[in-house]
Coordinates of C-alpha atoms in Angstrom, one line a residue:
M682 CA 15.5 -5.9 46.6
K683 CA 12.5 -8.1 45.5
K684 CA 13.2 -11.3 43.8
P685 CA 11.9 -11.6 39.7
N686 CA 8.9 -14.3 40.3
K687 CA 10.0 -17.4 38.5
K688 CA 6.9 -18.7 37.3
R689 CA 5.9 -15.3 36.1
K690 CA 9.0 -15.5 34.2
I691 CA 7.9 -19.0 32.7
V692 CA 5.1 -18.0 31.8
S693 CA 6.1 -15.1 30.0
Y694 CA 8.3 -17.4 27.9
L695 CA 6.0 -19.5 26.9
V696 CA 3.6 -17.4 26.0
I697 CA 6.1 -15.3 23.5
T698 CA 7.6 -18.8 22.4
L699 CA 3.9 -20.1 21.5
S700 CA 2.9 -16.9 19.7
A701 CA 6.1 -17.2 17.6
I702 CA 5.8 -20.4 16.9
L703 CA 1.8 -19.5 15.7
M704 CA 3.1 -16.6 13.8
L705 CA 5.6 -18.7 12.3
T706 CA 3.4 -21.6 11.2
P707 CA 1.7 -20.4 8.3
F708 CA 5.3 -18.8 6.9
V709 CA 7.2 -22.5 7.5
T710 CA 4.3 -24.3 5.8
A711 CA 4.2 -21.9 2.7
A712 CA 8.0 -22.8 2.4
L713 CA 7.9 -26.7 2.6
N714 CA 4.6 -26.3 0.2
S715 CA 7.0 -24.3 -2.1
L716 CA 9.1 -27.4 -2.0
K717 CA 6.5 -30.3 -3.0
S718 CA 5.1 -31.4 -6.3
Y719 CA 1.7 -31.3 -7.2
S720 CA 1.2 -35.0 -6.0
Q721 CA 2.8 -34.3 -3.1
Y722 CA 1.2 -30.8 -2.6
T723 CA -2.3 -32.6 -3.3
A724 CA -1.8 -35.3 -0.7
I725 CA -4.4 -36.8 1.4
P726 CA -3.4 -37.3 4.3
V727 CA -1.3 -34.5 4.3
E728 CA 2.4 -35.1 3.5
W729 CA 3.9 -31.8 5.6
I730 CA 7.5 -32.8 4.8
P731 CA 8.4 -32.7 1.5
N732 CA 9.6 -36.1 0.6
P733 CA 11.7 -35.8 -1.9
F734 CA 12.4 -31.6 -1.6
H735 CA 11.5 -29.9 -5.2
W736 CA 14.1 -27.2 -4.8
K737 CA 14.2 -26.8 -8.5
N738 CA 10.4 -25.3 -8.2
Y739 CA 12.3 -21.6 -7.3
L740 CA 14.4 -22.2 -10.7
E741 CA 11.3 -23.3 -13.1
V742 CA 9.5 -20.2 -11.3
W743 CA 12.2 -18.2 -12.5
Q744 CA 12.8 -19.8 -16.0
M745 CA 9.1 -19.9 -16.4
T746 CA 8.2 -16.1 -15.9
D747 CA 9.3 -12.6 -16.3
F748 CA 10.0 -12.7 -12.8
A749 CA 13.0 -10.7 -13.8
Q750 CA 11.1 -8.0 -15.6
Y751 CA 8.5 -7.4 -12.4
G752 CA 11.3 -7.4 -10.2
L753 CA 13.0 -4.6 -11.6
N754 CA 9.8 -2.8 -12.3
S755 CA 8.8 -3.4 -8.4
M756 CA 12.5 -1.9 -7.5
I757 CA 12.4 1.0 -9.6
V758 CA 9.2 1.8 -7.9
T759 CA 10.1 1.2 -4.3
V760 CA 13.4 2.9 -4.6
L761 CA 11.8 6.4 -6.2
S762 CA 8.9 5.7 -3.5
V763 CA 11.6 5.4 -1.3
A764 CA 13.4 8.5 -1.8
G765 CA 10.7 10.8 -2.2
A766 CA 9.2 9.8 1.1
L767 CA 12.4 10.5 3.1
L768 CA 12.8 13.6 0.9
S769 CA 9.4 15.0 1.1
C770 CA 8.8 14.1 4.4
S771 CA 11.8 14.9 6.3
M772 CA 11.4 18.6 4.8
V773 CA 7.9 19.1 5.5
A774 CA 8.4 17.9 8.8
Y775 CA 11.4 19.8 9.7
A776 CA 9.3 23.4 9.0
F777 CA 6.6 22.1 11.0
A778 CA 9.2 21.3 14.0
R779 CA 11.3 24.0 13.6
L780 CA 10.1 27.0 11.7
D781 CA 7.6 29.7 12.6
F782 CA 5.1 30.2 9.7
P783 CA 1.4 31.4 9.8
F784 CA -1.2 28.6 10.5
K785 CA 1.3 26.2 11.3
Q786 CA -0.5 24.4 13.8
S787 CA -3.7 24.4 11.9
L788 CA -2.1 23.1 8.6
F789 CA -0.3 20.1 11.0
L790 CA -3.7 19.2 12.4
M791 CA -5.0 19.0 9.2
V792 CA -2.2 16.9 7.6
L793 CA -3.1 15.0 10.8
G794 CA -6.5 14.8 9.7
T795 CA -6.1 13.2 6.1
L796 CA -4.8 10.2 7.6
M797 CA -8.3 9.5 8.6
I798 CA -9.0 9.7 5.0
P799 CA -9.7 6.2 3.5
P800 CA -7.3 5.5 0.4
V801 CA -9.9 4.1 -1.7
V802 CA -11.9 7.4 -1.5
M803 CA -8.4 9.2 -3.1
I804 CA -9.1 6.8 -6.2
I805 CA -11.0 8.3 -8.8
P806 CA -9.6 12.0 -8.4
Q807 CA -5.9 10.5 -8.4
F808 CA -7.0 8.5 -11.9
I809 CA -8.5 11.4 -13.6
I810 CA -5.2 14.0 -12.8
F811 CA -2.8 11.3 -13.9
K812 CA -5.0 10.4 -17.0
N813 CA -4.7 14.1 -17.7
M814 CA -1.4 14.1 -17.5
G815 CA -0.5 11.1 -19.8
F816 CA 0.9 8.6 -17.0
L817 CA -1.7 5.8 -17.6
D818 CA 0.2 2.7 -18.1
T819 CA 3.2 3.7 -16.9
L820 CA 5.1 3.6 -13.2
V821 CA 5.0 6.8 -12.4
P822 CA 1.3 6.9 -10.7
L823 CA 3.2 4.2 -8.1
W824 CA 6.3 6.6 -7.0
L825 CA 5.1 10.1 -7.6
L826 CA 2.8 10.5 -4.8
E827 CA 5.5 9.5 -2.2
W828 CA 7.0 12.8 -3.2
L829 CA 4.4 15.0 -2.1
A830 CA 4.9 13.9 1.6
Q831 CA 2.4 11.3 3.3
P832 CA 1.4 12.4 6.4
F833 CA 2.4 9.5 8.6
G834 CA 6.0 10.4 7.5
I835 CA 5.7 13.9 8.3
F836 CA 4.2 13.0 12.0
L837 CA 7.3 10.7 12.1
M838 CA 10.3 12.8 11.5
R839 CA 8.2 15.8 13.2
Q840 CA 8.5 13.6 16.6
A841 CA 12.1 13.2 15.8
F842 CA 13.1 16.9 15.2
L843 CA 11.1 18.1 18.1
A844 CA 13.2 15.4 20.5
I845 CA 16.3 17.0 19.3
P846 CA 17.7 20.1 21.6
K847 CA 17.3 23.8 20.5
E848 CA 21.2 24.4 21.4
Y849 CA 21.5 22.5 18.0
E850 CA 19.8 25.2 16.0
E851 CA 21.2 28.2 18.1
A852 CA 24.9 27.0 17.2
A853 CA 24.0 26.1 13.6
K854 CA 22.6 29.9 13.8
L855 CA 26.2 31.1 15.1
D856 CA 27.8 29.3 12.6
G857 CA 26.0 31.2 9.9
C858 CA 23.9 28.1 8.5
S859 CA 20.7 28.8 6.7
P860 CA 17.9 26.7 8.1
F861 CA 18.1 24.4 4.9
Q862 CA 21.8 23.9 5.9
T863 CA 20.8 23.4 9.0
Y864 CA 18.3 20.3 8.3
W865 CA 20.5 18.8 6.1
R866 CA 23.8 18.8 7.7
I867 CA 22.7 18.8 11.0
F868 CA 19.1 17.5 12.1
L869 CA 18.8 14.8 9.6
P870 CA 22.0 12.8 10.1
M871 CA 20.7 12.6 14.0
C872 CA 17.4 11.2 12.7
K873 CA 19.0 7.9 11.3
P874 CA 16.3 5.6 13.0
Q875 CA 13.2 7.3 12.0
L876 CA 14.8 7.7 8.7
A877 CA 14.9 3.6 9.1
T878 CA 11.8 3.0 10.1
L879 CA 10.4 5.3 7.3
T880 CA 12.3 3.2 4.9
I881 CA 11.3 0.0 5.7
F882 CA 7.5 0.8 6.2
T883 CA 7.3 2.6 2.5
F884 CA 9.6 -0.4 1.2
M885 CA 6.8 -2.7 2.7
T886 CA 3.8 -0.7 1.4
K887 CA 4.9 0.1 -2.3
W888 CA 6.6 -3.5 -2.4
N889 CA 3.2 -5.5 -1.3
E890 CA 1.0 -2.8 -3.6
I891 CA -1.3 -4.1 -5.4
M892 CA -4.3 -1.9 -5.8
A893 CA -2.8 0.9 -7.3
P894 CA -0.7 -1.5 -10.2
V895 CA -4.3 -3.0 -10.9
I896 CA -5.8 0.5 -11.7
Y897 CA -2.8 1.9 -13.5
L898 CA -1.5 -0.8 -15.5
S899 CA -2.2 -2.7 -18.4
S900 CA 0.8 -3.8 -20.4
E901 CA 2.2 -6.7 -19.0
E902 CA 5.8 -5.6 -19.3
K903 CA 5.1 -2.8 -16.8
F904 CA 3.2 -5.3 -14.1
T905 CA 5.0 -5.4 -10.4
L906 CA 5.5 -8.5 -8.5
P907 CA 2.5 -8.5 -6.7
I908 CA 0.4 -8.3 -9.8
G909 CA 3.0 -10.5 -11.5
V910 CA 2.6 -13.1 -9.5
L911 CA -1.4 -12.5 -9.1
S912 CA -1.6 -12.9 -13.1
M913 CA 0.4 -16.4 -12.9
S914 CA -2.6 -17.7 -10.9
G915 CA -4.7 -18.5 -13.9
A916 CA -1.8 -19.9 -15.9
W917 CA -0.5 -22.4 -13.0
F918 CA -3.8 -24.1 -11.8
G919 CA -3.0 -27.7 -11.2
Q920 CA 0.4 -26.2 -10.1
E921 CA 0.0 -24.2 -7.4
Q922 CA 3.1 -25.2 -5.6
Y923 CA 4.6 -23.0 -8.6
L924 CA 2.3 -20.0 -7.1
V925 CA 3.7 -20.6 -3.3
A926 CA 6.9 -20.5 -4.3
A927 CA 6.7 -17.4 -6.9
A928 CA 5.1 -15.6 -3.9
L929 CA 8.2 -16.8 -1.4
M930 CA 10.5 -15.1 -3.8
T931 CA 8.6 -11.9 -3.8
L932 CA 9.6 -11.6 0.0
V933 CA 13.2 -11.6 -0.2
P934 CA 13.9 -8.2 -0.7
I935 CA 12.2 -7.2 2.2
L936 CA 14.0 -9.7 4.5
I937 CA 17.3 -8.2 3.4
V938 CA 15.8 -4.6 3.4
F939 CA 14.6 -5.7 7.4
L940 CA 17.4 -7.7 8.5
F941 CA 20.1 -4.5 7.6
T942 CA 18.0 -1.7 8.9
E943 CA 16.3 -3.8 12.0
K944 CA 18.6 -2.4 14.8
F945 CA 17.8 1.4 13.5
F946 CA 14.0 0.1 13.1
V947 CA 13.4 -0.7 16.4
K948 CA 15.1 2.4 17.8
G949 CA 13.3 4.2 15.6
A950 CA 9.9 3.2 16.6
S951 CA 10.3 2.8 20.3
S952 CA 11.2 6.2 20.3
S953 CA 8.6 7.6 17.9
G954 CA 5.8 5.8 20.2
L955 CA 5.3 3.5 17.5
K956 CA 4.3 -0.3 18.9

């Protein structure tokens, strides 16, 4: 048996280590900047490590802004979006993967084709529709579209359903299950990795979304975290360390979700061909 090449192994570890350092540097730099006073933040030459650390910056950001309200709005939008994406995408994907109906392949190709349409093209039609429905300056336009099944989620879940052996479906039919019962009770629990993957992608997308809130929201009490932090930039001119701290605080929920679903996420991404 051929022994592994030690030099190649060392080079691989070096490349991985350097890549990790390169990717973590911006985050570590931002974290250190968020713990500086303004004089430390603007010091020349650069003061990389703050002395002393100003941990109170995070508390002051919380006290000086409506951070809790922005966070609550973001959480409402994100939770409803994730719930809508999981339900609608999995149901549509199950139909494309397991049910027979006319023009199934053509309709699926049309769904995939919509992935190539830039989101910016849909802004004006969607804005007119939501305006006529009376949803402007509400959170509804920010999560409602996720309940209409988005193409990426459909593709991801369809691949998962196609990988399940047909014997499960036949056994469910013998037990008297309807197509919906087969989908809900048997197929859906077997796709936890793909559901976790879809959850993380949808969570990150909706939590960090800026364009849609800027277009649909005008009242400050309806702002989500990204545009809430963005609106603070003018008020904190000369106190940019607070802005960095606020930006880092918005990352906490994403890190928590990723830590809890990381195992399923890696499995789901690898099984669906995503890299």
